[in-house]
Short mmCIF file of C-alpha atoms and ligand atoms in Angstrom, two decimals:
data_model
loop_
_atom_site.label_atom_id
_atom_site.label_comp_id
_atom_site.label_asym_id
_atom_site.label_seq_id
_atom_site.Cartn_x
_atom_site.Cartn_y
_atom_site.Cartn_z
CA MET A 21 -16.70 5.00 -27.26
CA PRO A 22 -15.53 3.68 -23.87
CA GLY A 23 -12.68 5.65 -22.31
CA THR A 24 -9.41 4.34 -20.94
CA ASP A 25 -9.71 2.01 -17.94
CA PRO A 26 -7.32 3.52 -15.37
CA PHE A 27 -6.76 0.13 -13.69
CA ALA A 28 -5.71 -1.40 -17.02
CA LEU A 29 -3.35 1.53 -17.57
CA PHE A 30 -2.01 1.06 -14.04
CA ALA A 31 -1.41 -2.65 -14.73
CA GLU A 32 0.56 -1.73 -17.88
CA TRP A 33 2.76 0.67 -15.95
CA MET A 34 3.25 -1.81 -13.09
CA ALA A 35 4.35 -4.47 -15.60
CA LEU A 36 6.93 -2.03 -17.01
CA ALA A 37 8.10 -1.22 -13.47
CA GLU A 38 8.39 -4.92 -12.57
CA ALA A 39 10.73 -5.32 -15.55
CA GLU A 40 12.81 -2.21 -14.83
CA GLU A 41 12.94 -1.36 -11.12
CA ILE A 42 15.90 -2.72 -9.15
CA ASN A 43 13.62 -3.74 -6.25
CA ASP A 44 10.13 -3.32 -4.79
CA PRO A 45 8.29 -1.96 -7.86
CA ASP A 46 5.15 -2.12 -5.70
CA ALA A 47 6.46 0.17 -2.93
CA MET A 48 4.13 3.15 -2.47
CA ALA A 49 3.82 6.03 -0.05
CA LEU A 50 0.55 5.80 1.85
CA ALA A 51 -0.84 8.88 3.56
CA THR A 52 -3.44 8.69 6.30
CA ALA A 53 -4.67 11.39 8.66
CA THR A 54 -6.18 11.92 12.08
CA PRO A 55 -9.84 13.00 12.20
CA ASP A 56 -8.69 16.62 12.58
CA GLY A 57 -6.65 16.32 9.41
CA ARG A 58 -3.07 15.90 10.59
CA PRO A 59 -1.40 13.74 7.94
CA SER A 60 1.21 11.00 8.28
CA VAL A 61 2.90 9.03 5.52
CA ARG A 62 4.95 5.83 5.20
CA MET A 63 5.91 3.27 2.58
CA VAL A 64 3.91 0.06 2.20
CA LEU A 65 3.84 -2.62 -0.50
CA MET A 66 0.94 -2.50 -2.94
CA ARG A 67 -0.05 -6.16 -3.06
CA ARG A 68 -3.34 -5.77 -4.94
CA HIS A 69 -4.45 -3.53 -7.76
CA GLY A 70 -7.55 -3.57 -9.93
CA PRO A 71 -11.17 -2.37 -9.98
CA GLU A 72 -11.52 -3.20 -6.26
CA GLY A 73 -8.76 -0.73 -5.45
CA PHE A 74 -5.12 -0.67 -4.37
CA GLY A 75 -4.47 -3.13 -1.52
CA PHE A 76 -1.82 -3.39 1.17
CA PHE A 77 -1.42 -5.38 4.39
CA THR A 78 -0.47 -4.22 7.84
CA ASN A 79 -0.98 -4.30 11.59
CA LEU A 80 -4.43 -2.92 12.48
CA GLU A 81 -3.12 -1.51 15.78
CA SER A 82 -0.22 0.39 14.17
CA ARG A 83 -0.30 4.16 13.87
CA LYS A 84 -1.71 3.90 10.34
CA GLY A 85 -4.22 1.28 11.50
CA GLN A 86 -5.47 3.55 14.25
CA GLU A 87 -5.65 6.55 11.95
CA ILE A 88 -7.61 4.56 9.37
CA ALA A 89 -10.02 3.32 12.05
CA ALA A 90 -10.75 6.92 13.05
CA ASN A 91 -10.65 8.47 9.55
CA PRO A 92 -10.99 5.93 6.72
CA HIS A 93 -9.60 8.08 3.92
CA GLY A 94 -6.17 7.84 2.36
CA ALA A 95 -3.92 8.91 -0.46
CA LEU A 96 -1.13 7.03 -2.15
CA CYS A 97 1.77 7.90 -4.38
CA ILE A 98 4.00 5.52 -6.29
CA HIS A 99 7.09 6.70 -8.16
CA TRP A 100 9.10 4.52 -10.50
CA LYS A 101 12.49 6.18 -10.88
CA SER A 102 13.56 3.93 -13.75
CA LEU A 103 10.44 4.87 -15.74
CA ARG A 104 10.18 8.49 -14.63
CA LYS A 105 6.51 7.89 -13.96
CA GLN A 106 4.29 8.62 -10.96
CA VAL A 107 0.78 7.52 -10.01
CA ARG A 108 -1.33 9.17 -7.30
CA ALA A 109 -4.70 8.05 -5.98
CA GLU A 110 -7.12 9.18 -3.30
CA GLY A 111 -10.21 7.67 -1.76
CA PRO A 112 -11.77 5.73 1.09
CA LEU A 113 -9.90 2.87 2.77
CA VAL A 114 -11.84 -0.36 3.22
CA GLN A 115 -10.60 -3.37 5.17
CA VAL A 116 -9.96 -6.44 2.99
CA SER A 117 -11.96 -9.62 3.56
CA ASP A 118 -10.68 -12.14 6.11
CA ALA A 119 -10.24 -14.62 3.24
CA ASP A 120 -7.99 -12.18 1.34
CA ALA A 121 -5.98 -11.34 4.47
CA ASP A 122 -5.58 -15.07 5.25
CA ALA A 123 -4.48 -15.83 1.68
CA TYR A 124 -1.88 -13.06 1.68
CA PHE A 125 -0.66 -13.91 5.19
CA GLN A 126 -0.12 -17.54 4.20
CA SER A 127 1.89 -16.46 1.14
CA ARG A 128 4.48 -14.84 3.43
CA SER A 129 7.53 -16.69 4.78
CA ARG A 130 7.16 -18.44 8.14
CA ASN A 131 9.59 -15.99 9.76
CA SER A 132 7.55 -13.03 8.49
CA ARG A 133 4.42 -14.62 9.91
CA ILE A 134 6.16 -15.13 13.26
CA GLY A 135 7.24 -11.48 13.15
CA ALA A 136 3.65 -10.34 12.66
CA TRP A 137 2.73 -12.08 15.93
CA ALA A 138 5.76 -10.75 17.81
CA SER A 139 5.68 -7.08 16.71
CA ASP A 140 3.53 -4.44 18.39
CA GLN A 141 3.99 -2.32 15.28
CA SER A 142 4.40 1.42 15.98
CA ARG A 143 4.34 1.05 19.77
CA PRO A 144 7.44 2.00 21.82
CA LEU A 145 10.12 -0.69 22.23
CA ASP A 146 12.48 -0.35 25.18
CA ARG A 147 15.37 -2.17 23.49
CA ARG A 148 15.95 -4.46 20.50
CA GLU A 149 16.53 -7.51 22.77
CA THR A 150 12.94 -7.32 24.01
CA PHE A 151 11.72 -7.80 20.45
CA LEU A 152 14.20 -10.62 19.75
CA ASP A 153 13.05 -12.35 22.96
CA ARG A 154 9.44 -12.04 21.84
CA ILE A 155 10.32 -13.58 18.48
CA ALA A 156 12.03 -16.50 20.23
CA GLU A 157 9.02 -16.97 22.54
CA THR A 158 6.62 -16.84 19.59
CA LYS A 159 8.70 -19.42 17.69
CA ALA A 160 8.71 -21.70 20.73
CA ARG A 161 4.94 -21.31 21.12
CA PHE A 162 4.27 -22.38 17.52
CA GLY A 163 6.95 -25.10 17.59
CA GLU A 164 9.08 -26.18 14.64
CA GLU A 165 6.25 -27.37 12.43
CA GLY A 166 3.15 -25.68 13.87
CA GLU A 167 0.76 -23.80 11.61
CA VAL A 168 1.28 -20.01 11.96
CA GLY A 169 -2.15 -18.50 11.30
CA ARG A 170 -2.96 -14.84 10.86
CA PRO A 171 -3.04 -12.78 14.08
CA PRO A 172 -6.34 -10.99 14.81
CA HIS A 173 -4.54 -7.64 14.71
CA TRP A 174 -3.18 -8.18 11.20
CA SER A 175 -5.13 -7.58 7.98
CA GLY A 176 -5.13 -5.21 5.03
CA PHE A 177 -6.95 -2.36 3.35
CA ARG A 178 -7.95 -1.39 -0.15
CA LEU A 179 -7.80 2.25 -1.14
CA VAL A 180 -10.84 2.54 -3.41
CA PRO A 181 -9.89 5.50 -5.59
CA ASP A 182 -12.18 8.30 -6.57
CA ARG A 183 -9.24 10.06 -8.31
CA ILE A 184 -6.21 8.54 -10.04
CA GLU A 185 -3.53 10.62 -11.70
CA PHE A 186 -0.88 9.30 -14.10
CA TRP A 187 2.20 11.50 -14.47
CA GLU A 188 4.92 11.02 -17.07
CA ASP A 189 8.14 12.90 -17.28
CA GLY A 190 8.44 15.23 -20.24
CA GLU A 191 11.41 17.07 -21.69
CA PHE A 192 12.05 20.52 -20.19
CA ARG A 193 9.61 19.66 -17.38
CA LEU A 194 6.68 19.72 -19.81
CA HIS A 195 5.27 16.69 -18.05
CA HIS A 196 2.13 14.89 -19.09
CA ARG A 197 -0.63 14.53 -16.46
CA ARG A 198 -3.79 12.49 -16.98
CA LEU A 199 -6.43 12.69 -14.26
CA PHE A 200 -9.24 10.14 -13.92
CA VAL A 201 -12.18 11.12 -11.67
CA ARG A 202 -14.81 8.54 -10.77
CA GLN A 203 -18.37 9.60 -11.66
CA ALA A 204 -21.52 8.88 -9.66
CA ASP A 205 -22.38 6.02 -12.03
CA GLY A 206 -18.95 4.44 -11.48
CA SER A 207 -17.55 5.41 -14.87
CA TRP A 208 -14.33 7.44 -15.17
CA ASN A 209 -14.03 10.94 -16.52
CA GLU A 210 -10.58 11.58 -17.99
CA GLY A 211 -8.93 14.97 -18.35
CA LEU A 212 -5.52 16.60 -18.44
CA LEU A 213 -3.80 18.85 -15.91
CA TYR A 214 -1.14 21.47 -16.49
CA PRO A 215 2.17 20.13 -15.25
C1 FMN B 319 9.76 -0.36 0.90
C2 FMN B 319 8.97 -0.53 2.18
C3 FMN B 319 7.85 -1.34 2.20
C4 FMN B 319 7.09 -1.49 3.37
N1 FMN B 319 5.95 -2.25 3.32
C5 FMN B 319 5.16 -2.32 4.41
C6 FMN B 319 3.91 -3.00 4.34
O1 FMN B 319 3.50 -3.55 3.28
N2 FMN B 319 3.14 -3.04 5.46
C7 FMN B 319 3.53 -2.43 6.63
O2 FMN B 319 2.80 -2.51 7.61
N3 FMN B 319 4.70 -1.76 6.72
C8 FMN B 319 5.52 -1.69 5.63
N4 FMN B 319 6.70 -0.98 5.70
C9 FMN B 319 7.06 -0.30 6.98
C10 FMN B 319 6.29 1.02 7.06
O3 FMN B 319 6.93 2.00 6.23
C11 FMN B 319 6.17 1.57 8.49
O4 FMN B 319 7.44 1.66 9.10
C12 FMN B 319 5.27 0.70 9.38
O5 FMN B 319 4.16 0.17 8.65
C13 FMN B 319 4.73 1.51 10.56
O6 FMN B 319 4.01 2.62 10.08
P1 FMN B 319 2.96 3.42 11.03
O7 FMN B 319 3.66 3.63 12.34
O8 FMN B 319 2.70 4.70 10.31
O9 FMN B 319 1.74 2.56 11.15
C14 FMN B 319 7.49 -0.83 4.55
C15 FMN B 319 8.63 -0.02 4.53
C16 FMN B 319 9.36 0.14 3.37
C17 FMN B 319 10.56 1.05 3.36
#
């Protein structure tokens, strides 16, 4: 008998969260680390989920981008307060295809696309005005109607999980934890963890 597909279960939970959360049901904490194992974490939006992994988009030259380039492993955690549910996943980070990055970039508002050109994400900024000036310059460069394509330093990654854990709140902290571990043949082994 085939076991539960963790990506189908994730999609069910995400659909519940989309109906219940007050905003950003796809906001997740993403942890990366330097090659010597010093971790860092920040929120990003999970814009893809399914058998190819959990996808997000970002600046490749940001702190996270540089950490991923040097150590392509990550962990994520998503918590839906309204549902009292949490999902965690760990695995390698793989850059998305140019076609996927282009498609997602073009789905963003024009001002967000301009911002992606103007921001040196995670690098020091002397004062806010410098950034606003850069946005104005970038807008002038593209003109009112000009096509704003994806910058070369902007793309996305998929965290391809080898472990996914689903956590549900239980009364008296007797929570329910289901752990899925990917097997060598690609199938998933499901077990429980003490809370
Ligand atoms: C709810 C939320 C969603 C965010 N989504 C993204 C995102 O999808 N991509 C991104 O690059 N930054 C996103 N950010 C900003 C990041 O948290 C972070 O400030 C930025 O990516 C720089 O991180 P780094 O210096 O570790 O690279 C988001 C922040 C919040 C609070």
